[in-house]
XYZ file of C-alpha atoms in Angstrom:
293
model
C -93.540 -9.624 -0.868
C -93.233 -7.537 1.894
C -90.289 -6.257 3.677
C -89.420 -4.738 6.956
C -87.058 -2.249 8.654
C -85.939 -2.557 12.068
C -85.853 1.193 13.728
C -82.219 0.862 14.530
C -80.885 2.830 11.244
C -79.851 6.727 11.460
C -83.109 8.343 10.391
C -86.251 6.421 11.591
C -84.553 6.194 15.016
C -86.062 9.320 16.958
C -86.833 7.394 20.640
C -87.818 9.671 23.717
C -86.413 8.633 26.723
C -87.229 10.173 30.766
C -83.830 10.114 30.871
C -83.800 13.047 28.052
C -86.520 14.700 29.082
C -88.671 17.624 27.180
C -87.518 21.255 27.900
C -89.558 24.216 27.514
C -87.194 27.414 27.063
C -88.548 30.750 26.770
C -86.131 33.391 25.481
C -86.246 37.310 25.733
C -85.932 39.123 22.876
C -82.241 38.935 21.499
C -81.409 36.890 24.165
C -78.460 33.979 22.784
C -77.726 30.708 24.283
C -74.521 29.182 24.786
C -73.430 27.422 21.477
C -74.353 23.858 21.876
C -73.747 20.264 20.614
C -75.511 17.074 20.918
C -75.010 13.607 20.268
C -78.092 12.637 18.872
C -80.920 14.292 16.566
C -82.854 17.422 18.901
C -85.907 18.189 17.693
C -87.001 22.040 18.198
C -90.726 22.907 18.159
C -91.326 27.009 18.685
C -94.454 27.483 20.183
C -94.683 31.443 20.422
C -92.084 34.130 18.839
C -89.322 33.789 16.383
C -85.821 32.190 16.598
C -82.694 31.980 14.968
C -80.572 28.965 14.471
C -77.075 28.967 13.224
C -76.026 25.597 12.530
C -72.482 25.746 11.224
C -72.229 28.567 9.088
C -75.531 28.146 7.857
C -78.580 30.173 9.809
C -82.530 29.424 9.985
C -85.237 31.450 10.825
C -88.227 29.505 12.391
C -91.568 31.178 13.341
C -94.570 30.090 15.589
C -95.326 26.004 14.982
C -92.136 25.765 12.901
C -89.912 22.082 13.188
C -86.512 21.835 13.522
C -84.601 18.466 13.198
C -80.623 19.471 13.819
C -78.992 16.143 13.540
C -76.051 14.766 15.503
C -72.590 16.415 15.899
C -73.110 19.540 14.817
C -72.670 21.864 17.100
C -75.327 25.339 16.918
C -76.635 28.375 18.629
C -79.958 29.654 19.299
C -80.846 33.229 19.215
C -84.552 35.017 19.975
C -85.635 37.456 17.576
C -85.863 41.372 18.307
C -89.025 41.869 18.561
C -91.008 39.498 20.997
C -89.790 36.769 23.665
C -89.642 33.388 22.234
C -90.927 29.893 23.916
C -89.900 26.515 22.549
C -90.036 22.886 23.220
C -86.571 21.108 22.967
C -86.360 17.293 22.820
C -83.253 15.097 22.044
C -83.850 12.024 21.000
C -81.842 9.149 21.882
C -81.174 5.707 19.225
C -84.370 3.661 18.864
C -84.302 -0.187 18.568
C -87.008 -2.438 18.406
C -87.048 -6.079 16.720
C -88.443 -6.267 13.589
C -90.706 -9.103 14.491
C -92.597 -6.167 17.041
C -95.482 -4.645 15.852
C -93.695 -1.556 15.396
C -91.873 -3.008 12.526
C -92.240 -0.603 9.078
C -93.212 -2.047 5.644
C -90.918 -0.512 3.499
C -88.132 -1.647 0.368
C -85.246 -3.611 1.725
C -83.388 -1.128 0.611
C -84.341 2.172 2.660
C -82.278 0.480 5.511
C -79.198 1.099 3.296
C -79.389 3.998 2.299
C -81.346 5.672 5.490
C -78.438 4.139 7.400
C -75.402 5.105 5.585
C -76.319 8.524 4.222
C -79.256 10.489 6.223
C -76.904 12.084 8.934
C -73.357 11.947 6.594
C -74.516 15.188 4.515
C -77.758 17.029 6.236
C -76.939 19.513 8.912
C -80.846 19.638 9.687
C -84.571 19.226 8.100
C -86.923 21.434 8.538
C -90.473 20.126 9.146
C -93.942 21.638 7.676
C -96.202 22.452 11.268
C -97.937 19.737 12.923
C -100.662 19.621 15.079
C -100.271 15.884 15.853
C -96.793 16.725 16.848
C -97.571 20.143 18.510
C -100.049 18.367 20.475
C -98.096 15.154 21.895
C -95.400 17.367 22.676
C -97.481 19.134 25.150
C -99.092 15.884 26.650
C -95.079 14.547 26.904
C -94.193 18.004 28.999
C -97.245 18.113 31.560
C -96.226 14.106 32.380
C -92.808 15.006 33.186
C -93.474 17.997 34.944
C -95.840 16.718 37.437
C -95.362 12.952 37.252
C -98.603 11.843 38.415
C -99.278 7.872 39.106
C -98.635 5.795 35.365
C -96.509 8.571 33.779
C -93.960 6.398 32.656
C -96.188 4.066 30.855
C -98.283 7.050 29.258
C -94.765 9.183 28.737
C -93.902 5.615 26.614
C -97.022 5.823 24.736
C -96.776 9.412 24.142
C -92.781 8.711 22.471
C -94.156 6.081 20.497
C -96.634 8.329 18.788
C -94.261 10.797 18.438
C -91.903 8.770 16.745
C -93.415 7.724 14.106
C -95.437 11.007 13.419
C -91.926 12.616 13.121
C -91.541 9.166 11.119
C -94.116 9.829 8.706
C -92.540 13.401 8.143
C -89.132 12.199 7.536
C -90.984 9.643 5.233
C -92.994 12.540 2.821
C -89.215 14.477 2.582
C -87.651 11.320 1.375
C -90.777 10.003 -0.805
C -89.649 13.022 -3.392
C -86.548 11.336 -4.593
C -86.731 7.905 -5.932
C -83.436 7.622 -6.260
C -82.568 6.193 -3.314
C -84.052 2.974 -4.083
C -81.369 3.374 -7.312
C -79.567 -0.273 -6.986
C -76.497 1.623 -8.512
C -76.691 4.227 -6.233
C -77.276 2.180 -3.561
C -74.216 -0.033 -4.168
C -71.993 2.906 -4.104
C -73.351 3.932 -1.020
C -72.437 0.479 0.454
C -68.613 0.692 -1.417
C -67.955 4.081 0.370
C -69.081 2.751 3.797
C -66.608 -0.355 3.144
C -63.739 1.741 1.410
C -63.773 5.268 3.104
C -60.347 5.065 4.697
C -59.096 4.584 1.125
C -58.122 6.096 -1.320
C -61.002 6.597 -3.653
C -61.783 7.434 -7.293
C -64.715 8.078 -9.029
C -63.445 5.349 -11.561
C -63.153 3.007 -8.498
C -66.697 3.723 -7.472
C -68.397 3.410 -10.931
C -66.713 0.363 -11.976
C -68.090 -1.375 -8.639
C -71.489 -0.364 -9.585
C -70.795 -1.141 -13.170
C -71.858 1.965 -14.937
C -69.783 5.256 -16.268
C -68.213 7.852 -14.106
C -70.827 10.491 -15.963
C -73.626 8.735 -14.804
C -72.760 7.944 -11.601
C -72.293 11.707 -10.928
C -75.565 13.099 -12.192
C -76.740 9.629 -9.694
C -75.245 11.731 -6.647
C -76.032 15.481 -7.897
C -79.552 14.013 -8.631
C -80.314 12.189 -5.167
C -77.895 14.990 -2.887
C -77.433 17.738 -4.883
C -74.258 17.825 -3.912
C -71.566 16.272 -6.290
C -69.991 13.012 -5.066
C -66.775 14.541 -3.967
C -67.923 16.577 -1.525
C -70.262 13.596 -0.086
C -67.012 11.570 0.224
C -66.187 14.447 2.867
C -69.271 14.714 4.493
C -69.244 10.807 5.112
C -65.792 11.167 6.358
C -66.226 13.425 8.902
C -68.943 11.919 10.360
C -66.963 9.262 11.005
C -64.591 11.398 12.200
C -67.528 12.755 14.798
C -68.283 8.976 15.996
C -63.822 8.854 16.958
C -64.003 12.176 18.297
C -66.914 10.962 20.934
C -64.993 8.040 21.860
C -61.742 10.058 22.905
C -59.708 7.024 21.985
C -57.994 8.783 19.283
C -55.583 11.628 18.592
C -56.409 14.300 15.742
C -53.799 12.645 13.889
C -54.632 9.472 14.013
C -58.739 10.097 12.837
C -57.623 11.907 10.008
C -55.455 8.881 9.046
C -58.030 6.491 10.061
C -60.377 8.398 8.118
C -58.569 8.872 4.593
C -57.285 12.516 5.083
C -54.061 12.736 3.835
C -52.877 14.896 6.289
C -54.054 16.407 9.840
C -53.992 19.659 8.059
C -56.151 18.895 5.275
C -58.806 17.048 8.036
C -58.892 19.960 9.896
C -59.667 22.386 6.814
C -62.290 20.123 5.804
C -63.687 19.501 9.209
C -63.807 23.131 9.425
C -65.444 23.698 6.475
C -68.019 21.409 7.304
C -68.598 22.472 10.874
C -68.132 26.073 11.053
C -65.094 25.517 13.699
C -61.841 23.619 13.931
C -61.556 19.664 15.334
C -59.561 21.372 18.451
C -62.564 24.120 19.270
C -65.372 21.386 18.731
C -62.997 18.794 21.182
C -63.498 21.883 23.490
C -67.254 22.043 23.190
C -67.844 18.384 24.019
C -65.471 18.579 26.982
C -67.329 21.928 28.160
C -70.273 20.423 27.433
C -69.331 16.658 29.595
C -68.650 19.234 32.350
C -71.566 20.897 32.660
């Protein structure tokens, strides 16, 4: 039997809209830009020269044809190397929906849309890509159509994002093929009982006895699939909830870290900051500076 995804979960959905549009940045050596946060996925291809990233407190070197996939919310920093200037493409890529009865529908296990939905972007701060030509290439063709905008660019630039898409796709795919634990059903169920239950209180007894098995194994489930033990995923997937109230500016600090199952504002904001290299008042301040721009 065969099943289908619809692209509307958290890490197939990599759509290229005009309204986006490609940028290519070139850099002088040592040269920083202004720390930065988006609200969706931005992909980073470096065409010539080197380039640091600091994501967080974490910090990645990438080198000629090198791929960068910084996911949403987190806010980071580029930086050229010393020695020679450095030229990149920079795309962010907006949320992708198509109906699964289009021919871009996937064949895939029913239950990728799970777990691709309620994990991919709670606990990654980015994936690095191997070099692609494919992708190298259909970059370009996207920048020279919105650069000169000749008669049919639209329809072509359309084209161009769909191949793009699911090359990136068919990356993301490879990464995730390497751990077949995410088709676990218990693993899966307690991905679905966190998403339900986060703004609980919540036990690793609570969790295991909803997927029927022991506590044990349910932790060497999450160290195995995350390498990360379950604990700290909890956090992860609570703060990027916290990320989607924070966008919204319908909430207080107080209240999200409530709404969220902190305990207290206090311990949100250590965690928060733990997780995102800054406090939840400095990030508020990037997104405003950022909306301003």
């Amino acid at each position: 039997m065969k099943h289908y995804i619809e692209l509307n979960h958290s890490i197939s959905p990599l759509n290229f809209s005009l309204s986006d549009s490609i940028m290519e940045i070139e850099l002088c050596p040592k040269e920083t830009l202004p720390q930065e946060i988006n609200s969706a996925p931005t992909l980073l291809y470096i065409l010539e020269g080197s380039l640091f990233v600091a994501i967080a407190q974490q910090s990645i070197y990438l080198k000629q044809d090198d791929i960068l996939l910084i996911f949403r919310g987190y806010p980071y920093t580029l930086t050229c190397s010393n020695d020679n200037q450095c030229t990149f493409y920079k795309l962010v890529c907006s949320t992708y929906s198509i109906n699964k009865n289009s021919t871009f529908a996937l064949l895939a296990p029913d239950s990728y849309v799970d777990i691709m939905e309620y994990f991919s972007f709670g606990y990654k701060k980015f994936l690095q890509l191997k070099p692609n030509k494919e992708i190298h290439r259909i970059l370009d063709n996207i920048f020279w159509e919105c650069s000169f905008k000749n008669i049919y660019y639209k329809e072509i630039y359309n084209l161009h994002s769909a191949s793009l898409l699911f090359l990136v796709f068919r990356e993301l795919e490879f990464f995730f093929a390497q751990k077949d634990i995410y088709v676990n059903k218990h693993f899966i169920t307690a991905i679905k009982y966190l998403n339900a239950n986060y703004a609980q209180k919540i036990t690793l007894k609570d969790i295991a006895e909803t997927c029927n098995i022991s506590g044990s194994y349910l932790s060497k489930l999450f160290q195995s699939a995350l390498g990360i033990p379950i604990s700290q995923f909890i956090i992860f997937f609570r703060i990027d909830k916290a990320w989607e109230m924070m966008m919204s500016k319908n909430y207080t600090l107080s209240e999200i870290a409530l709404e969220i199952g902190f305990s207290s504002l206090q311990h949100f904001s250590k965690a928060f900051k733990k997780e995102m290299g800054m406090s939840p008042k400095a990030y508020l301040l990037l997104i405003d500076s950022k909306n301003n721009k």
